[in-house]
Coordinates of C-alpha atoms and ligand atoms in Angstrom, one line a residue:
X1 CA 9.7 2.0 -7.4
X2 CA 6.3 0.4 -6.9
X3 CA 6.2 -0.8 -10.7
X4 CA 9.5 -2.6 -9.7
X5 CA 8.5 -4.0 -6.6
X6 CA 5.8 -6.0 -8.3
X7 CA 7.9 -7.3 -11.1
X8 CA 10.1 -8.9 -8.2
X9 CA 6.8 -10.1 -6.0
X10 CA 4.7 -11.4 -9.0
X11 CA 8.0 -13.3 -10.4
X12 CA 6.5 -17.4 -10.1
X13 CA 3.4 -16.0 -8.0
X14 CA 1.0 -19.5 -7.7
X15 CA -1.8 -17.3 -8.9
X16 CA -0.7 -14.5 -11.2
X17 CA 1.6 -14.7 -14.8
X18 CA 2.7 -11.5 -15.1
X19 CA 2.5 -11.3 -19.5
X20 CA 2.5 -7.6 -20.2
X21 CA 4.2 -4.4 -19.4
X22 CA 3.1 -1.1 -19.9
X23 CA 5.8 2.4 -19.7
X24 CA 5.3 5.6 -20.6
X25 CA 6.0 6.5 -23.8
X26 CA 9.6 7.4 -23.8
X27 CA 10.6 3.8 -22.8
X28 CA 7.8 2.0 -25.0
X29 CA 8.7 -0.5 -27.7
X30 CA 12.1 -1.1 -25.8
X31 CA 12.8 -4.1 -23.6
X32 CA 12.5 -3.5 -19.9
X33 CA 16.4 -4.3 -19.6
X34 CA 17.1 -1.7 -21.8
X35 CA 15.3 0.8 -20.1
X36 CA 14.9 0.5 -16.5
X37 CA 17.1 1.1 -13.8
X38 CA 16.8 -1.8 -11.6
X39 CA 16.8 0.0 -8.1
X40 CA 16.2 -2.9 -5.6
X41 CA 18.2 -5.6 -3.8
X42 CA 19.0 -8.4 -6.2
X43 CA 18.6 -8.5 -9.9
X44 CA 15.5 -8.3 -12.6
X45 CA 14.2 -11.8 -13.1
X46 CA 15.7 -12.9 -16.4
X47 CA 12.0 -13.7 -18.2
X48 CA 11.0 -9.7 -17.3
X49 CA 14.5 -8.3 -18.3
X50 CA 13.3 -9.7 -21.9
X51 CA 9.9 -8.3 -21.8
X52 CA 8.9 -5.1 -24.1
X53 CA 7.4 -2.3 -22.6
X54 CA 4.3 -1.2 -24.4
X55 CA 2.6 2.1 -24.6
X56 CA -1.1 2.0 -22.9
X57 CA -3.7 0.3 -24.8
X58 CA -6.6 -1.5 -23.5
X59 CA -7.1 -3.3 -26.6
X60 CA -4.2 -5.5 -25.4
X61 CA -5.5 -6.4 -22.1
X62 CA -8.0 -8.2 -24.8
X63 CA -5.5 -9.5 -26.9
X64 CA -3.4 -11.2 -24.5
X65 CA -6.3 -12.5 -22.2
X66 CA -5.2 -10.5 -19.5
X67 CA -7.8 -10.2 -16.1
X68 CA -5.8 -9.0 -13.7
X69 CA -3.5 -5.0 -14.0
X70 CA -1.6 -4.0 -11.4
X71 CA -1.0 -0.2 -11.2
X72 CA 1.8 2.0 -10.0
X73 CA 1.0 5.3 -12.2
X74 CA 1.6 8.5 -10.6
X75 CA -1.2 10.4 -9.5
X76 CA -1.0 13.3 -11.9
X77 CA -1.8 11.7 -15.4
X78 CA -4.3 13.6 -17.4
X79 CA -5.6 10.5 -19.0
X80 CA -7.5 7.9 -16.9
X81 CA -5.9 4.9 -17.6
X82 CA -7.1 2.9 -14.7
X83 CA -10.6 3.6 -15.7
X84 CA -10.2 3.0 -19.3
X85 CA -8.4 -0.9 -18.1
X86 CA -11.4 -1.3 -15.9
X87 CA -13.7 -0.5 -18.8
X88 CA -12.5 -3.0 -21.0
X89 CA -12.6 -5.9 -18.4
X90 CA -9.8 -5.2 -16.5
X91 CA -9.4 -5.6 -12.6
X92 CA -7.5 -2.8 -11.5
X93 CA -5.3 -2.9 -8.2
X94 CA -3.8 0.2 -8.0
X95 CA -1.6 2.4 -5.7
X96 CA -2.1 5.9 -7.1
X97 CA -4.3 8.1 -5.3
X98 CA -6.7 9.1 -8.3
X99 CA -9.5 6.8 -7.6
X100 CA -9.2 6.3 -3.9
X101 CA -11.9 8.6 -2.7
X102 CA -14.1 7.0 -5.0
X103 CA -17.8 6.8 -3.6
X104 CA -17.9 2.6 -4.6
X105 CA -13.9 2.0 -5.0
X106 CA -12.9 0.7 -1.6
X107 CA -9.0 1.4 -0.2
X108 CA -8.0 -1.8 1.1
X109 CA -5.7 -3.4 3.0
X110 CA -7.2 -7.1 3.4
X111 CA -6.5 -8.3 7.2
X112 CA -8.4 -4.9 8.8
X113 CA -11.3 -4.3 6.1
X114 CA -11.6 -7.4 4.0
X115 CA -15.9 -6.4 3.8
X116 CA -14.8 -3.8 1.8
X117 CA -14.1 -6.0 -1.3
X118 CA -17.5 -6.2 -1.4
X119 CA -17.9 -2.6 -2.7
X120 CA -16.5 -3.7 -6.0
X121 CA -20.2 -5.3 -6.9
X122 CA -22.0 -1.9 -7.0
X123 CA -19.5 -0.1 -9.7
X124 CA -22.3 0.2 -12.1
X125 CA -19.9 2.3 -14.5
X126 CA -17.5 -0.7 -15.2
X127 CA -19.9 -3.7 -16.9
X128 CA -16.9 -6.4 -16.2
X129 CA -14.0 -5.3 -14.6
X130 CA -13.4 -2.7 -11.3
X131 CA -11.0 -1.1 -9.7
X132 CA -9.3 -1.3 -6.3
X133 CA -7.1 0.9 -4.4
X134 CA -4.1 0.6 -2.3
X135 CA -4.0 3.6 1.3
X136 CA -0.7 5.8 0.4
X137 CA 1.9 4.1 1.8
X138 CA 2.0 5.4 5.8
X139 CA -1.5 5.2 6.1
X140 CA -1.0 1.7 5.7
X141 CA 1.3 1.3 8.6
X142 CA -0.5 3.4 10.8
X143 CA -4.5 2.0 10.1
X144 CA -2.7 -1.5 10.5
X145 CA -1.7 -0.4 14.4
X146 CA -4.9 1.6 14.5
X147 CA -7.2 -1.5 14.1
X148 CA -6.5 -3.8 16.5
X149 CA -6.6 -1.0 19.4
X150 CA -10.1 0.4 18.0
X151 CA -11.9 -1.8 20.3
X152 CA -10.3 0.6 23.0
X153 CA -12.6 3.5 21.5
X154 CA -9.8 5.5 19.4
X155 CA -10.4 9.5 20.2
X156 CA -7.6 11.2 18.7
X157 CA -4.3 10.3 16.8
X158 CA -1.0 12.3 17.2
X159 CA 0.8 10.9 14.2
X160 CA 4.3 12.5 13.2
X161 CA 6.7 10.1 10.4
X162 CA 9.9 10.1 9.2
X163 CA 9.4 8.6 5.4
X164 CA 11.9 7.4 3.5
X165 CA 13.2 8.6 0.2
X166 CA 11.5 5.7 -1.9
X167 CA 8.4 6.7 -0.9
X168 CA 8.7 9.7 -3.2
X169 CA 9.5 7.5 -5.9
X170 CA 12.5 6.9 -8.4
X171 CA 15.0 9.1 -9.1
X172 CA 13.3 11.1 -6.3
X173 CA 14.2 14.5 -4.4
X174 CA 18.1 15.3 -5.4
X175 CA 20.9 13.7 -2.8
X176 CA 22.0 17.5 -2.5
X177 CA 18.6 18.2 -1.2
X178 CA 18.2 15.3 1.5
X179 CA 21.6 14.4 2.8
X180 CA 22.0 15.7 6.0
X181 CA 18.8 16.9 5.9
X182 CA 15.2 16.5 6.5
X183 CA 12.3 18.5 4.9
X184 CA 8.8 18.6 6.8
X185 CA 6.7 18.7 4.4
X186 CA 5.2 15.9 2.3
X187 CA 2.1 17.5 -0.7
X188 CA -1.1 16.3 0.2
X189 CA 0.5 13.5 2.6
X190 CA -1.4 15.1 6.1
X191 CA -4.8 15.1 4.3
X192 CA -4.4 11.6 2.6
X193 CA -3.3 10.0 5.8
X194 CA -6.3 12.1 7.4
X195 CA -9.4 11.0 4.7
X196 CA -8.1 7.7 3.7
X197 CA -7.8 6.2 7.9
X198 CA -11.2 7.1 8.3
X199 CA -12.3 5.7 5.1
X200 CA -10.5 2.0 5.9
X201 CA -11.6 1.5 9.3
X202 CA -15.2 3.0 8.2
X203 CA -18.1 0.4 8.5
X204 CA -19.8 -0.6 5.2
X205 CA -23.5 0.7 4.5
X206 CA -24.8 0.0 2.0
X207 CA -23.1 0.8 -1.3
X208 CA -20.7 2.9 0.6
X209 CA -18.2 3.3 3.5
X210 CA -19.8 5.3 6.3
X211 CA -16.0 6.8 7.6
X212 CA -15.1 6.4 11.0
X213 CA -14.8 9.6 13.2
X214 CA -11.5 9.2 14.1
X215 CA -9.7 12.7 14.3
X216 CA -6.4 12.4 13.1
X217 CA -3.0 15.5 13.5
X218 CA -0.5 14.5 11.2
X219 CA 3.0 15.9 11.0
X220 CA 5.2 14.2 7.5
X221 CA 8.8 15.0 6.7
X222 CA 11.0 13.1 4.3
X223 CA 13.8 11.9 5.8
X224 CA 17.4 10.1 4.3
X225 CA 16.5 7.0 4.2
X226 CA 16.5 4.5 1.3
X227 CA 13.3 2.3 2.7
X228 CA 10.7 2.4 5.4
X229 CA 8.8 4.5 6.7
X230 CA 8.8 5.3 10.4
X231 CA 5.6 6.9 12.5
X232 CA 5.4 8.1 15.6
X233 CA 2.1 7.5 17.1
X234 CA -0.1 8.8 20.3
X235 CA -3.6 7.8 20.7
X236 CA -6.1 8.9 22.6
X237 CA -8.0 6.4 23.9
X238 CA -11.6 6.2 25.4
X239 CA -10.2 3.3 27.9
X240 CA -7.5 3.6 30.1
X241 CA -4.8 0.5 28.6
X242 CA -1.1 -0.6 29.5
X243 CA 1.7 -1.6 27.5
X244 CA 0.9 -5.4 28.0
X245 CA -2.8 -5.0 26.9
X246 CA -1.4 -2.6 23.8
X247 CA 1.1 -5.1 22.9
X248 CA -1.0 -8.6 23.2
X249 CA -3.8 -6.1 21.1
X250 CA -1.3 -5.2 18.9
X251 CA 0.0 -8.7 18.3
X252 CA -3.6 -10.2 17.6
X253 CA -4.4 -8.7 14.5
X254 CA -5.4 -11.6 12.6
X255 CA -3.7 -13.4 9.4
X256 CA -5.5 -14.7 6.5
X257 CA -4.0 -17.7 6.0
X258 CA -4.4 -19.9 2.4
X259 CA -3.5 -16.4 0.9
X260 CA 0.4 -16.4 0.0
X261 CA 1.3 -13.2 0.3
X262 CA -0.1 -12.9 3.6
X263 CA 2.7 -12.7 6.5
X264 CA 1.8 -15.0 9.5
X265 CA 1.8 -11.8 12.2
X266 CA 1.0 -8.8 9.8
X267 CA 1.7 -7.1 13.4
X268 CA 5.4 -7.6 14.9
X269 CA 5.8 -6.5 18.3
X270 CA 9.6 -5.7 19.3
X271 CA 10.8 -5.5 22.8
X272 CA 14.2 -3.8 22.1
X273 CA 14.2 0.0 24.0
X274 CA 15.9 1.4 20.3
X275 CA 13.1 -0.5 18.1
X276 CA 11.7 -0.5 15.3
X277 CA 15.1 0.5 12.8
X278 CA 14.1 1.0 9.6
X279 CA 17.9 -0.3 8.3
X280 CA 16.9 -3.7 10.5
X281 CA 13.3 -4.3 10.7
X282 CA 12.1 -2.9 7.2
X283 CA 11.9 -6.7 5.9
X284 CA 10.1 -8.1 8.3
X285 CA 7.3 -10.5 7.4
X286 CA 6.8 -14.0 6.6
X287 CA 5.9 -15.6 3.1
X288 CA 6.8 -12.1 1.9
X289 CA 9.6 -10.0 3.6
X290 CA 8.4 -6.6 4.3
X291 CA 4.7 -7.6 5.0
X292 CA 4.6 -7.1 8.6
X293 CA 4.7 -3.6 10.4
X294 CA 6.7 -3.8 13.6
X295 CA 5.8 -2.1 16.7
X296 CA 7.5 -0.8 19.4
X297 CA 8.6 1.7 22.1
X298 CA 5.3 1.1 23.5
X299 CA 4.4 3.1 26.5
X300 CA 0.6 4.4 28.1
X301 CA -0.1 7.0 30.4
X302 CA -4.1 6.5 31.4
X303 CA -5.6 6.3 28.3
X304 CA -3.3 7.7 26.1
X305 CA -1.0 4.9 24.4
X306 CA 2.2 5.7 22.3
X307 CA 4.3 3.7 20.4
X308 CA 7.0 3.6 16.9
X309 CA 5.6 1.7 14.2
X310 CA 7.5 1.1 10.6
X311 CA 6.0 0.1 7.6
X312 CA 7.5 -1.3 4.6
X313 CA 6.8 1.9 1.8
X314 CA 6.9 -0.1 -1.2
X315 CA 5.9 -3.7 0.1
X316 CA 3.1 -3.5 2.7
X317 CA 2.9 0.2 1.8
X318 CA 2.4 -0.6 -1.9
X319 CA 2.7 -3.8 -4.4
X320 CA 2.6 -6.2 -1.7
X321 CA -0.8 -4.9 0.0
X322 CA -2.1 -4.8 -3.8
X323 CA -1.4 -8.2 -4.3
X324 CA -2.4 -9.9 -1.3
X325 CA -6.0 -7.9 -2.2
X326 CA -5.7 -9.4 -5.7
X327 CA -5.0 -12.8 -3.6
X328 CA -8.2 -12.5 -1.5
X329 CA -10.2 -11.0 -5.0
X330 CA -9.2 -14.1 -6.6
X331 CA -10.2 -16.7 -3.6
X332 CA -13.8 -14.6 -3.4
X333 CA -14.0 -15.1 -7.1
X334 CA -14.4 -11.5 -8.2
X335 CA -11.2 -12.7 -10.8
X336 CA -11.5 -15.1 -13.3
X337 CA -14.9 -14.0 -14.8
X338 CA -17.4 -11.3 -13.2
X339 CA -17.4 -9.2 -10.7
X340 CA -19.0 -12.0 -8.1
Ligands
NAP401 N1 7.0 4.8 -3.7 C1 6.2 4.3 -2.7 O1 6.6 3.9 -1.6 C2 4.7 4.3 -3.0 C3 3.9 3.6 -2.0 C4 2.5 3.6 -2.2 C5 1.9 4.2 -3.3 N2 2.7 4.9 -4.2 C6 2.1 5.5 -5.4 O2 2.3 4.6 -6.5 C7 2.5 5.3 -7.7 C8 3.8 5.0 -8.3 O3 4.8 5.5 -7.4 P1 6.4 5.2 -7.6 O4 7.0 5.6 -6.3 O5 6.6 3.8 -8.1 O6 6.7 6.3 -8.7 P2 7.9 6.3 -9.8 O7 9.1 5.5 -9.3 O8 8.0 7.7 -10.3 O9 7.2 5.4 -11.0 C9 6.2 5.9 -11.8 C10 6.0 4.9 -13.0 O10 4.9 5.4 -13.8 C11 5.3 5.2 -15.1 N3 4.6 6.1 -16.0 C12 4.6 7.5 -16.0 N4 3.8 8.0 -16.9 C13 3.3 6.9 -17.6 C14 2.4 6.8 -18.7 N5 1.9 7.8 -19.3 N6 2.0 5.5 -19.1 C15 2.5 4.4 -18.5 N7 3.4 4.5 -17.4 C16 3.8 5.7 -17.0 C17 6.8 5.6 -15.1 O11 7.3 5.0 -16.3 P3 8.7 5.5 -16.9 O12 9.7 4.9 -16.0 O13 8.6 5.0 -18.2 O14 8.6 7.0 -16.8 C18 7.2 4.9 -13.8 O15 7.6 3.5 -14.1 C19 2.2 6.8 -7.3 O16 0.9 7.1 -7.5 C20 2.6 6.8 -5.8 O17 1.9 7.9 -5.1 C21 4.1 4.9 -4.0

């Protein structure tokens, strides 16, 4: 799902040609329209539909003068092919959660910990290239609505979602499983969600992230839902706030403008009592649809604040927060020759 979703963002990017695809083996040495399912809105861009898909090989990031690989592998490979792209050159953006937890690889998502990127400098082990990681994809949502309202001294987070079915990628759990259904339990989601919030909104020292201590409850299920994931959050808050305070703290997370992919509100705050809908608010965004998370149902009682927020699994949640980090790599110049 990811791999597709940055085919479709990439297609005519101002600073990225994407020249090279890489499959597993089963699909190698086929063209991608042969092959692949095409399981989003719209169709393949022609130019991609033509491409071949090649079997991993590093030596081809070399032959095709290629800087920049964008990753979407699951988790679970034995062989370490992010590390072995970043070893020959290659600057890695990836989503899967092998090198998150990475002393020097930084999980980003650019408009809350942009000083991250820095970490990239001190990974000794790659003489060129690096590698960068994506949160998993509710994290994403819920550090993004978490940041803003830190000034506020965050205690405690109550966080329960309802993810959708893309989130578990393609083909995904069987329709005979999910429809009419829901099933509490995501692997490893509540520990992820848990290690990588505190590692996001952490404070750089040094060469590393020094995490925040944030203490964080989640509760996942999978729910039947093409797109979006929704979270229910409560936060306990040092400060007593109200819902006008939360929402004009919500709304001032700030945008990085210059950067294309980067929405003009990367926080949308929604009025409506029965918002956010993950059928009608899982595209919105500027630039790129799907970049914002919306907010809403916002309510406070002293200083604890609750509120929905939805997140975009595969955009914000995935290709789109790689390659807006790609976007603010290139404009710090870590792309396009050394590390910086
Ligand atoms: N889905 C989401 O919303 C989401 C959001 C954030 C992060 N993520 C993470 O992103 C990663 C991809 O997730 P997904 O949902 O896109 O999964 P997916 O739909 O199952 O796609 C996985 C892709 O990896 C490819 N692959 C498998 N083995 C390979 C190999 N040996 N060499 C090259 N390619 C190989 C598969 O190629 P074939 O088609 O050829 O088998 C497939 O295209 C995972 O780590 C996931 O945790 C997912």
């Amino acid at each position: 799902m990811v791999g597709q979703r940055f085919i479709q963002l990439l297609d005519d990017h101002p600073f990225f040609d994407l020249s090279l695809l890489f499959s597993s083996e089963r699909k190698s040495g086929n063209q991608f329209r042969e092959m692949v399912d095409w399981q989003l809105e719209g169709t393949c861009p022609d130019r991609i539909s033509r491409m071949m898909l090649n079997d991993f090989d590093p030596e081809l990031l070399k032959e095709h003068d290629i800087d920049v690989v964008f990753s979407a592998l699951p988790g679970s490979l034995l062989r370490d092919m992010e590390k072995e792209a970043a070893l020959d050159g290659g600057k890695v953006f990836s989503n899967s959660a092998s090198h998150r937890y990475d002393r020097d690889v930084p999980i980003m998502i650019p408009e809350v910990n942009g000083e991250h990127l820095g970490l990239i400098s001190s990974q000794d082990t790659f003489p060129a290239g690096f590698i960068v990681t994506n949160p998993n994809c509710s994290t994403s949502g819920l550090v993004m609505s978490l940041a803003p309202i830190s000034q506020f001294g965050i205690k405690k987070v109550y966080i329960s979602t309802y993810q959708a079915l893309s989130g578990a990628g393609y083909p995904g759990p069987s329709s005979l499983s999910m429809l009419g259904n829901i099933v509490p339990f995501i692997r490893k989601e509540e520990e992820k969600i848990s290690i990588e919030s505190g590692k996001i909104l952490g404070k750089i020292s040094g060469n590393k992230v020094e995490e925040a201590s944030i203490k964080i409850i989640p509760s996942c299920a999978r729910v039947p839902v093409k797109d979006g994931h929704l979270l229910s959050i409560n936060v306990e808050l040092e400060k007593e706030i109200t819902p006008q305070e939360a929402k004009d703290t919500f709304s001032s997370l700030r945008s990085l403008p210059g950067l294309p992919s980067a929405p003009a509100h990367p926080i949308v705050v929604l009025d409506e009592e029965d918002r956010p809908q993950p059928l009608k608010d899982v595209s919105t965004g500027s630039s790129v649809k799907g970049m914002s998370v919306s907010i809403g149902r916002i309510r406070t009682d002293g200083n604890v604040l609750s509120y929905f927020a939805l997140v975009n699994n595969t955009i914000r949640g995935g290709a789109g927060n790689a390659i807006l980090t790609a976007e603010m790599a290139h404009e710090m110049n870590f792309i396009g020759g050394g590390r910086g």
